[in-house]
Amino acid sequence: MNVFDGNKFLNTLLLLITTLIAAKLISSFIIPKSKKRLPPILQGWPIIGGLLRFLKGPIILLREEYPKLGGVFTLKIFHKNITFLIGPEVSAHFFKAPESDLSQQEVYQFNVPTFGPGVVFDVDYSVRQEQFRFFTEALRVNKLKSYVNQMVSEAEDYFSKWGSSGEVDLKYELEHLIILTASRCLLGREVRDKLFDDVSALFHDLDNGMLPISVLFPYLPIPAHRRRDNARKKLAEIFANIISSRKIADKSEDDMLQCFIDSKYKDGRPTTESEVTGLLIAALFAGQHTSSITSTWTGAYLLCNKQYLSAVEEEQKNLMEKHGDRVDHDVLAEMDVLYRCIKEALRLHPPLIMLLRSSHSDFSVTTREGKEYDIPKGHIVATSPAFANRLPHIFNDPDKYDPDRFAVGREEDKAAGAFSYISFGGGRHGCLGEPFAYLQIKAIWTHLLRNFELELVSPFPEIDWNAMVVGVKGKVMVRYKRRELSVNQ
Ligand code: HEM
């Protein structure tokens, strides 16, 4: 490049910069300023925005920014705006808005290759609503009653294999028991009795195919996704066989599989085999890890808080005096103390730490400090059970394990209305499996409390923030001793 060319280049560059500055100045005078009161935006890097901070962990980010910015702020990641709505004062619209305003379909698309085609997030909202009606019907009290009998007998069976004393990893044990129980109640007798090993290996491949990277790129050609896709195909074949043999034999069972086989859309169309398989996978994904993680946290807290351990043992004693050894739906329903102990473990450790929606119309929120913000259409909207469940203006001494905070007279879970406690979400998309989950966890702990003396021998567990369903890190070693007069001997 000669000197002349160099000068020409510099002049052009200078002209360009001057034009850009002039255009910016003119536009700020001429173009009327948006009247929107946008939430504060977190500073980030060019192009990637706040990606690195988000990847470090959304809860770390919330802990840093909430004290400075309050419950509403926006994080830019590439071209996407994620607006956080933290706390019951600003999250009502998140939970109550109709699908046309705030939808799940786009943000939960990454589930489609796992659940399979034609179900849940792969179908229009009207169809999805009907499929969720199938879930609701499969989880009605009359059905729950028969699932409880299966939960109880699975727990008896499982723990009968423990010796008279020993040491176990409680996390591993409860994961296994819950997959066995879920197989029985949800997937059906055929899987539980004959195909358990094959089917759990396939579910394992489905599980391992859902990685953080899958959220952004669900179809990335990586080995984990290939194994996931193969597993999904094989599961479809297995269930197609089970369904057709049930139909040929004209046999009906007491499980969720049967409910889905018998379900019909409003126009009278029965579910297809592929839809039944997809709905069962969705049920297992929604309920299995969430419940086993919660059972483990409940145990860890009870064993470290003797006052609550004694309270739940006392409750069991009273119920046994009243009902004998009988454990069924109605007996479990009487366990208020145990219920509060589970609920408190779940407040401190909700396995689903972030809930997301995609916004299709502008809306406004008012913070508890009285600031008003307009959230534009096009934003991804997020709330966080893990963060909101520990807000000190809702929960007294929020990091303390204190099940009595839910007792009559305190009821901190309702302190600021319906969305104060959000481990199960709430509103329009609140968890449909909540009663099932409590019954299952209660059935397990009823058996353990009645039959064993337990002691936590490893340190109190840490949180595994890296998992998709956030759970317990490492082993949870427990020493057990069978009680002299254990009820099932
Ligand atoms: C401790 C156990 C569980 C926890 C913590 C939990 C948590 C949640 C949460 C937070 C949501 C709301 C998601 C959102 O708003 O985006 C949800 C929805 C749902 N859960 Fe659960 N869940 C549990 C167990 C179960 C079980 C056992 C089942 C079924 C057998 C189940 C089925 C569902 C379904 C079908 C939905 C979707 C509801 C809808 O979108 O209308 N869950 N769950």
Coordinates of C-alpha atoms and ligand atoms in Angstrom, one line a residue:
M1 CA 0.0 0.0 0.0
N2 CA 1.6 3.4 -0.9
V3 CA 1.2 6.6 1.1
F4 CA -1.6 7.9 -1.1
D5 CA -3.6 4.7 -0.7
G6 CA -3.0 4.8 3.1
N7 CA -4.4 8.4 3.3
K8 CA -7.4 7.5 1.2
F9 CA -8.2 4.5 3.5
L10 CA -7.8 6.7 6.7
N11 CA -10.1 9.4 5.2
T12 CA -12.7 6.8 4.3
L13 CA -12.6 5.3 7.8
L14 CA -12.8 8.8 9.4
L15 CA -15.8 9.7 7.1
L16 CA -17.5 6.4 8.1
I17 CA -17.0 6.9 11.8
T18 CA -18.2 10.6 11.6
T19 CA -21.3 9.5 9.6
L20 CA -22.1 6.8 12.2
I21 CA -21.8 9.2 15.1
A22 CA -23.9 11.9 13.3
A23 CA -26.6 9.3 12.4
K24 CA -26.7 8.2 16.1
L25 CA -27.0 11.8 17.3
I26 CA -29.7 12.7 14.7
S27 CA -31.7 9.5 15.4
S28 CA -31.6 10.2 19.2
F29 CA -33.2 13.6 18.5
I30 CA -35.6 12.7 15.7
I31 CA -36.7 9.1 16.5
P32 CA -39.0 9.3 19.5
K33 CA -37.6 7.4 22.5
S34 CA -39.4 4.1 23.3
K35 CA -41.8 4.7 26.1
K36 CA -41.1 1.2 27.3
R37 CA -39.6 0.9 30.8
L38 CA -37.3 -2.0 30.0
P39 CA -35.7 -4.0 32.8
P40 CA -32.0 -3.4 33.5
I41 CA -29.7 -5.3 31.2
L42 CA -26.6 -7.1 32.5
Q43 CA -23.4 -6.1 30.9
G44 CA -21.8 -8.9 28.8
W45 CA -19.2 -9.5 26.1
P46 CA -19.8 -8.5 22.5
I47 CA -21.8 -11.1 20.5
I48 CA -21.9 -13.8 23.2
G49 CA -23.3 -11.4 25.8
G50 CA -23.7 -13.0 29.2
L51 CA -23.2 -16.6 27.9
L52 CA -20.1 -17.2 30.1
R53 CA -21.8 -16.0 33.3
F54 CA -24.9 -18.1 32.5
L55 CA -22.7 -21.2 31.9
K56 CA -21.0 -20.6 35.3
G57 CA -24.4 -21.3 36.7
P58 CA -27.7 -19.4 36.7
I59 CA -28.0 -19.5 40.5
I60 CA -24.5 -17.9 41.0
L61 CA -25.7 -15.2 38.5
L62 CA -28.9 -14.6 40.4
R63 CA -27.1 -14.5 43.8
E64 CA -24.8 -11.8 42.4
E65 CA -27.4 -9.7 40.6
Y66 CA -30.6 -9.9 42.6
P67 CA -29.3 -7.8 45.5
K68 CA -28.1 -5.1 43.0
L69 CA -31.0 -5.2 40.5
G70 CA -33.9 -6.7 42.3
G71 CA -36.3 -9.4 40.9
V72 CA -36.4 -8.3 37.2
F73 CA -33.5 -8.0 34.9
T74 CA -32.4 -9.1 31.4
L75 CA -29.4 -11.1 30.3
K76 CA -28.5 -11.1 26.7
I77 CA -27.0 -14.3 25.2
F78 CA -26.2 -13.9 21.5
H79 CA -29.3 -12.3 20.0
K80 CA -31.6 -13.7 22.8
N81 CA -32.9 -11.7 25.7
I82 CA -33.6 -13.7 28.9
T83 CA -35.6 -11.8 31.4
F84 CA -35.6 -13.1 35.0
L85 CA -38.8 -12.7 37.1
I86 CA -37.8 -13.6 40.6
G87 CA -40.3 -13.6 43.5
P88 CA -44.0 -14.0 43.8
E89 CA -44.6 -10.3 43.3
V90 CA -43.4 -10.4 39.7
S91 CA -44.0 -14.0 38.6
A92 CA -47.8 -14.3 38.7
H93 CA -48.0 -13.7 34.9
F94 CA -45.3 -16.3 34.3
F95 CA -47.4 -18.9 35.9
K96 CA -50.9 -17.8 34.9
A97 CA -50.5 -16.5 31.3
P98 CA -52.3 -18.3 28.5
E99 CA -50.1 -20.2 26.0
S100 CA -50.8 -17.5 23.4
D101 CA -48.9 -15.0 25.6
L102 CA -46.2 -17.2 27.3
S103 CA -45.5 -20.5 25.7
Q104 CA -43.4 -23.6 26.7
Q105 CA -43.2 -25.1 23.2
E106 CA -40.1 -23.2 21.9
V107 CA -38.1 -23.3 25.2
Y108 CA -38.7 -27.0 25.9
Q109 CA -38.2 -28.1 22.3
F110 CA -35.0 -29.9 23.3
N111 CA -37.2 -32.7 24.8
V112 CA -38.7 -33.7 21.4
P113 CA -36.1 -36.2 20.3
T114 CA -36.3 -37.9 23.8
F115 CA -40.0 -38.0 24.1
G116 CA -40.5 -38.8 20.4
P117 CA -42.7 -37.5 17.7
G118 CA -46.4 -36.6 18.2
V119 CA -46.4 -35.8 21.9
V120 CA -46.0 -33.0 24.4
F121 CA -43.7 -30.3 22.9
D122 CA -43.9 -31.7 19.4
V123 CA -47.6 -31.0 19.1
D124 CA -49.8 -27.9 19.0
Y125 CA -51.1 -26.6 22.4
S126 CA -54.6 -27.9 21.8
V127 CA -53.3 -31.4 21.4
R128 CA -50.9 -31.0 24.2
Q129 CA -53.7 -29.9 26.5
E130 CA -55.6 -33.1 25.6
Q131 CA -52.5 -35.2 26.3
F132 CA -52.1 -33.5 29.7
R133 CA -55.7 -34.4 30.4
F134 CA -54.6 -38.0 29.9
F135 CA -52.0 -37.4 32.6
T136 CA -54.6 -35.8 34.9
E137 CA -56.9 -38.8 34.5
A138 CA -54.1 -41.3 35.0
L139 CA -53.2 -39.5 38.3
R140 CA -56.7 -39.3 39.8
V141 CA -57.2 -40.4 43.4
N142 CA -58.8 -43.8 42.5
K143 CA -55.7 -44.5 40.3
L144 CA -53.3 -43.2 43.0
K145 CA -54.8 -45.6 45.5
S146 CA -53.8 -48.6 43.4
Y147 CA -50.4 -47.1 42.6
V148 CA -49.8 -46.8 46.4
N149 CA -50.3 -50.5 46.9
Q150 CA -47.6 -51.1 44.3
M151 CA -45.3 -48.5 45.9
V152 CA -45.6 -50.1 49.3
S153 CA -45.0 -53.6 48.1
E154 CA -42.0 -52.5 46.0
A155 CA -40.5 -50.8 49.1
E156 CA -41.1 -54.0 51.2
D157 CA -39.5 -56.2 48.6
Y158 CA -36.5 -53.9 48.1
F159 CA -35.6 -53.4 51.8
S160 CA -36.2 -57.0 52.6
K161 CA -32.9 -57.6 50.7
W162 CA -31.0 -55.4 53.2
G163 CA -29.3 -57.4 56.0
S164 CA -29.9 -56.9 59.7
S165 CA -27.3 -54.1 59.7
G166 CA -24.9 -52.5 57.3
E167 CA -23.9 -49.5 55.4
V168 CA -25.4 -48.3 52.1
D169 CA -25.3 -45.4 49.7
L170 CA -28.8 -44.1 50.3
K171 CA -28.8 -42.1 47.1
Y172 CA -28.0 -45.2 45.0
E173 CA -30.6 -47.3 46.9
L174 CA -33.4 -44.8 46.5
E175 CA -32.7 -44.2 42.8
H176 CA -33.0 -47.9 42.3
L177 CA -36.1 -48.4 44.3
I178 CA -37.8 -45.5 42.5
I179 CA -37.0 -46.8 39.0
L180 CA -38.4 -50.2 40.1
T181 CA -41.6 -48.5 41.5
A182 CA -42.0 -46.2 38.5
S183 CA -41.6 -49.2 36.2
R184 CA -44.4 -51.0 38.1
C185 CA -46.8 -48.1 38.4
L186 CA -46.2 -46.3 35.1
L187 CA -44.7 -48.7 32.6
G188 CA -46.6 -51.8 33.7
R189 CA -46.3 -55.3 34.9
E190 CA -44.7 -56.7 31.7
V191 CA -41.7 -54.3 32.0
R192 CA -41.3 -54.7 35.7
D193 CA -41.5 -58.5 35.7
K194 CA -39.8 -59.5 32.4
L195 CA -38.1 -56.6 30.7
F196 CA -36.8 -54.5 33.6
D197 CA -33.1 -54.7 32.8
D198 CA -33.5 -54.0 29.0
V199 CA -35.9 -51.1 29.5
S200 CA -33.9 -49.5 32.3
A201 CA -30.7 -49.7 30.1
L202 CA -32.7 -48.0 27.3
F203 CA -33.9 -45.3 29.7
H204 CA -30.3 -44.8 30.8
D205 CA -29.4 -44.1 27.2
L206 CA -32.2 -41.6 26.9
D207 CA -31.1 -40.0 30.1
N208 CA -27.5 -39.7 29.0
G209 CA -28.7 -38.2 25.7
M210 CA -30.0 -35.2 27.5
L211 CA -27.0 -33.0 28.1
P212 CA -26.6 -29.2 28.6
I213 CA -25.5 -29.0 25.0
S214 CA -28.7 -30.8 23.9
V215 CA -30.7 -27.8 25.1
L216 CA -29.1 -25.6 22.4
F217 CA -28.5 -28.3 19.8
P218 CA -30.8 -31.3 20.4
Y219 CA -29.9 -32.9 17.0
L220 CA -26.1 -32.4 17.1
P221 CA -24.6 -35.6 15.7
I222 CA -22.8 -36.8 18.8
P223 CA -22.6 -40.4 20.1
A224 CA -24.8 -39.6 23.1
H225 CA -27.6 -38.3 20.8
R226 CA -27.2 -41.4 18.5
R227 CA -27.6 -43.7 21.5
R228 CA -30.6 -41.7 22.6
D229 CA -32.3 -42.0 19.2
N230 CA -31.6 -45.8 19.1
A231 CA -33.0 -46.2 22.6
R232 CA -36.1 -44.3 21.7
K233 CA -36.7 -46.5 18.7
K234 CA -36.2 -49.7 20.7
L235 CA -38.5 -48.5 23.4
A236 CA -41.2 -47.8 20.8
E237 CA -40.9 -51.4 19.6
I238 CA -41.0 -52.9 23.1
F239 CA -44.2 -50.9 24.0
A240 CA -45.8 -51.6 20.6
N241 CA -45.5 -55.3 21.5
I242 CA -46.8 -54.9 25.0
I243 CA -49.7 -52.8 23.9
S244 CA -50.8 -55.2 21.1
S245 CA -50.5 -58.2 23.4
R246 CA -52.7 -56.4 26.0
K247 CA -55.2 -55.6 23.2
I248 CA -55.2 -59.2 21.8
A249 CA -55.6 -60.7 25.3
D250 CA -58.2 -58.1 26.1
K251 CA -56.4 -57.6 29.3
S252 CA -56.5 -54.4 31.5
E253 CA -54.0 -53.5 34.1
D254 CA -53.8 -50.9 37.0
D255 CA -51.0 -48.8 35.6
M256 CA -50.4 -45.5 33.7
L257 CA -49.7 -47.5 30.5
Q258 CA -53.2 -48.8 30.6
C259 CA -54.6 -45.3 31.2
F260 CA -52.8 -44.0 28.1
I261 CA -53.9 -47.0 26.0
D262 CA -57.5 -46.3 27.0
S263 CA -57.3 -42.5 26.5
K264 CA -59.2 -40.8 23.7
Y265 CA -59.0 -37.4 22.1
K266 CA -62.1 -35.2 22.0
D267 CA -62.9 -36.3 18.5
G268 CA -62.9 -40.0 19.6
R269 CA -59.5 -40.9 18.2
P270 CA -57.6 -43.3 20.4
T271 CA -53.9 -42.8 21.2
T272 CA -51.4 -44.4 18.9
E273 CA -48.7 -46.8 20.2
S274 CA -46.1 -44.2 19.5
E275 CA -48.0 -41.6 21.5
V276 CA -48.4 -44.0 24.4
T277 CA -44.7 -44.6 24.4
G278 CA -43.9 -40.9 24.2
L279 CA -46.3 -40.1 27.1
L280 CA -44.7 -42.8 29.3
I281 CA -41.2 -41.5 28.6
A282 CA -42.4 -38.0 29.4
A283 CA -43.9 -39.3 32.7
L284 CA -40.7 -41.0 33.7
F285 CA -38.6 -38.0 32.8
A286 CA -40.9 -35.7 34.8
G287 CA -41.2 -38.0 37.9
Q288 CA -38.2 -40.3 38.3
H289 CA -35.1 -38.2 39.1
T290 CA -37.2 -35.5 40.7
S291 CA -38.7 -38.0 43.2
S292 CA -35.5 -39.9 44.0
I293 CA -33.5 -36.7 44.6
T294 CA -36.2 -35.4 46.9
S295 CA -36.3 -38.7 48.8
T296 CA -32.5 -38.5 49.3
W297 CA -32.6 -34.9 50.5
T298 CA -35.5 -35.7 52.9
G299 CA -33.4 -38.5 54.4
A300 CA -30.2 -36.4 54.7
Y301 CA -32.1 -33.7 56.5
L302 CA -34.0 -36.0 58.8
L303 CA -30.9 -37.9 59.8
C304 CA -29.1 -34.6 60.6
N305 CA -32.0 -33.0 62.5
K306 CA -32.9 -35.3 65.4
Q307 CA -35.8 -33.2 66.5
Y308 CA -37.6 -33.8 63.2
L309 CA -36.5 -37.4 63.0
S310 CA -38.1 -37.9 66.4
A311 CA -41.3 -36.1 65.2
V312 CA -41.7 -38.3 62.1
E313 CA -41.0 -41.4 64.2
E314 CA -43.6 -40.3 66.7
E315 CA -46.1 -39.8 63.9
Q316 CA -45.5 -43.3 62.6
K317 CA -46.0 -44.7 66.1
N318 CA -49.3 -42.9 66.5
L319 CA -50.5 -44.1 63.0
M320 CA -49.5 -47.7 63.8
E321 CA -51.5 -47.5 67.0
K322 CA -54.5 -46.3 65.0
H323 CA -54.2 -48.4 61.9
G324 CA -51.9 -51.3 62.7
D325 CA -49.4 -52.1 60.0
R326 CA -51.7 -51.0 57.2
V327 CA -50.1 -48.5 54.8
D328 CA -52.3 -47.3 52.0
H329 CA -53.3 -44.1 50.3
D330 CA -55.5 -42.9 53.2
V331 CA -52.9 -43.7 55.9
L332 CA -50.2 -41.9 53.9
A333 CA -52.5 -38.9 53.6
E334 CA -52.6 -38.6 57.4
M335 CA -48.8 -38.1 57.6
D336 CA -48.7 -34.3 58.0
V337 CA -45.3 -34.1 59.8
L338 CA -43.6 -36.3 57.2
Y339 CA -45.3 -34.2 54.5
R340 CA -43.8 -31.0 55.9
C341 CA -40.4 -32.6 56.2
I342 CA -40.4 -33.6 52.5
K343 CA -41.8 -30.3 51.4
E344 CA -39.0 -28.4 53.3
A345 CA -36.3 -30.6 51.7
L346 CA -37.9 -29.8 48.4
R347 CA -38.0 -26.0 49.2
L348 CA -34.3 -26.0 49.8
H349 CA -33.5 -28.3 46.9
P350 CA -36.0 -28.1 44.0
P351 CA -34.6 -30.4 41.3
L352 CA -35.9 -28.2 38.5
I353 CA -34.0 -25.0 39.2
M354 CA -35.1 -22.9 36.2
L355 CA -38.5 -22.7 34.5
L356 CA -38.8 -21.0 31.1
R357 CA -41.3 -19.5 28.8
S358 CA -41.2 -17.7 25.5
S359 CA -43.1 -14.4 25.4
H360 CA -45.5 -13.7 22.5
S361 CA -46.9 -10.4 23.7
D362 CA -45.6 -7.4 25.8
F363 CA -46.5 -7.4 29.5
S364 CA -45.7 -5.4 32.5
V365 CA -44.7 -6.3 36.1
T366 CA -44.4 -4.3 39.3
T367 CA -41.6 -5.2 41.7
R368 CA -42.1 -5.2 45.5
E369 CA -40.2 -1.9 45.6
G370 CA -42.9 -0.5 43.2
K371 CA -40.8 -0.3 40.0
E372 CA -42.7 -1.0 36.8
Y373 CA -41.1 -2.8 33.9
D374 CA -42.4 -3.7 30.4
I375 CA -41.2 -7.0 29.1
P376 CA -41.3 -7.0 25.3
K377 CA -42.6 -9.8 23.2
G378 CA -39.8 -12.0 22.0
H379 CA -38.0 -12.3 25.3
I380 CA -37.4 -15.7 26.9
V381 CA -38.8 -15.4 30.4
A382 CA -37.3 -17.3 33.3
T383 CA -38.0 -17.9 37.0
S384 CA -36.1 -20.0 39.4
P385 CA -37.5 -22.3 42.1
A386 CA -34.0 -22.8 43.6
F387 CA -33.6 -19.0 44.1
A388 CA -37.1 -17.9 44.8
N389 CA -37.6 -20.6 47.4
R390 CA -35.0 -19.0 49.6
L391 CA -36.1 -15.4 49.4
P392 CA -35.7 -13.9 52.9
H393 CA -38.8 -11.7 52.7
I394 CA -40.9 -14.9 52.1
F395 CA -39.1 -17.5 54.2
N396 CA -37.9 -16.8 57.6
D397 CA -34.2 -17.7 58.0
P398 CA -34.4 -19.2 54.5
D399 CA -31.3 -21.5 54.5
K400 CA -32.5 -23.3 57.7
Y401 CA -34.3 -26.7 57.5
D402 CA -37.4 -25.8 59.3
P403 CA -40.5 -28.0 58.3
D404 CA -42.6 -26.2 60.8
R405 CA -42.6 -23.1 58.6
F406 CA -45.5 -24.8 56.7
A407 CA -47.5 -25.6 59.9
V408 CA -50.8 -23.9 60.6
G409 CA -50.2 -20.4 61.9
R410 CA -47.0 -19.9 60.0
E411 CA -47.8 -21.1 56.5
E412 CA -44.8 -19.3 54.9
D413 CA -45.5 -21.2 51.6
K414 CA -48.5 -18.9 51.2
A415 CA -46.9 -15.8 52.7
A416 CA -47.1 -13.8 49.4
G417 CA -49.8 -15.7 47.6
A418 CA -49.9 -18.7 45.4
F419 CA -46.5 -18.4 43.9
S420 CA -44.4 -18.1 47.1
Y421 CA -43.3 -21.8 47.0
I422 CA -42.7 -23.0 43.5
S423 CA -40.8 -26.3 43.7
F424 CA -43.8 -27.8 41.7
G425 CA -44.2 -24.7 39.5
G426 CA -47.8 -23.5 39.7
G427 CA -50.7 -22.0 37.9
R428 CA -51.5 -23.1 34.4
H429 CA -48.6 -25.6 34.1
G430 CA -48.3 -26.7 37.8
C431 CA -47.0 -30.2 38.3
L432 CA -49.6 -32.9 37.6
G433 CA -47.6 -35.5 39.5
E434 CA -47.2 -33.7 42.8
P435 CA -49.6 -36.1 44.7
F436 CA -48.0 -39.1 43.1
A437 CA -44.5 -37.8 44.1
Y438 CA -45.5 -37.2 47.8
L439 CA -47.2 -40.6 48.0
Q440 CA -44.1 -42.4 46.6
I441 CA -41.7 -40.6 48.9
K442 CA -43.9 -41.0 51.9
A443 CA -44.3 -44.8 51.2
I444 CA -40.5 -45.2 51.1
W445 CA -39.8 -43.2 54.2
T446 CA -42.7 -44.9 56.1
H447 CA -41.1 -48.2 55.4
L448 CA -37.6 -47.0 56.4
L449 CA -38.7 -45.2 59.6
R450 CA -40.8 -48.2 60.8
N451 CA -38.2 -50.8 60.1
F452 CA -34.7 -49.3 60.5
E453 CA -32.6 -47.2 62.8
L454 CA -30.5 -45.0 60.5
E455 CA -27.5 -42.8 60.8
L456 CA -25.8 -40.6 58.3
V457 CA -22.1 -41.5 58.2
S458 CA -20.8 -39.4 55.4
P459 CA -20.8 -35.5 55.6
F460 CA -24.0 -33.7 54.7
P461 CA -24.2 -33.9 50.9
E462 CA -23.5 -31.1 48.5
I463 CA -25.6 -30.0 45.6
D464 CA -24.7 -31.3 42.1
W465 CA -25.4 -28.1 40.1
N466 CA -24.1 -29.7 36.9
A467 CA -26.9 -32.1 36.4
M468 CA -29.9 -31.3 34.2
V469 CA -32.1 -32.3 37.1
V470 CA -30.2 -30.8 40.0
G471 CA -29.6 -33.4 42.7
V472 CA -27.2 -34.7 45.3
K473 CA -23.4 -34.8 44.7
G474 CA -21.5 -38.0 45.6
K475 CA -22.5 -40.7 47.9
V476 CA -24.8 -40.4 50.9
M477 CA -23.6 -43.2 53.2
V478 CA -26.0 -44.4 55.8
R479 CA -25.5 -47.0 58.5
Y480 CA -28.7 -49.0 59.2
K481 CA -29.8 -51.4 61.8
R482 CA -33.1 -53.3 61.4
R483 CA -35.4 -52.7 64.3
E484 CA -36.1 -55.6 66.6
L485 CA -39.9 -55.4 66.0
S486 CA -39.8 -54.4 62.4
V487 CA -43.3 -54.5 61.0
N488 CA -42.6 -56.7 58.0
Q489 CA -40.7 -59.5 59.7
Ligands
HEM1 C1 -40.6 -34.3 43.5 C2 -41.1 -34.6 42.3 C3 -41.5 -33.6 41.3 C4 -41.1 -32.2 41.1 C5 -40.2 -31.4 42.0 C6 -41.8 -31.7 39.9 C7 -41.7 -30.4 39.5 C8 -42.4 -29.9 38.4 C9 -42.4 -28.6 38.0 C10 -41.5 -27.5 38.6 C11 -43.2 -28.4 36.9 C12 -43.6 -27.2 36.1 C13 -42.7 -26.9 34.9 C14 -42.9 -25.6 34.3 O1 -43.7 -24.8 34.8 O2 -42.2 -25.3 33.3 C15 -43.8 -29.8 36.6 C16 -44.7 -30.1 35.6 C17 -45.1 -31.3 35.4 N1 -44.9 -32.5 36.1 FE1 -43.8 -32.6 37.8 N2 -42.5 -32.8 39.4 C18 -42.3 -33.9 40.2 C19 -42.9 -35.1 40.0 C20 -43.7 -35.5 38.9 C21 -44.3 -36.8 38.7 C22 -44.1 -38.0 39.6 C23 -45.0 -36.7 37.5 C24 -45.8 -37.8 36.8 C25 -45.9 -39.0 37.1 C26 -44.9 -35.3 37.0 C27 -45.6 -34.8 35.9 C28 -45.5 -33.5 35.5 C29 -46.2 -33.0 34.3 C30 -47.1 -33.9 33.3 C31 -46.0 -31.6 34.2 C32 -46.4 -30.7 33.1 C33 -47.7 -29.9 33.6 C34 -48.1 -28.9 32.5 O3 -47.3 -28.4 31.8 O4 -49.3 -28.6 32.4 N3 -44.1 -34.6 37.9 N4 -43.3 -30.6 37.6

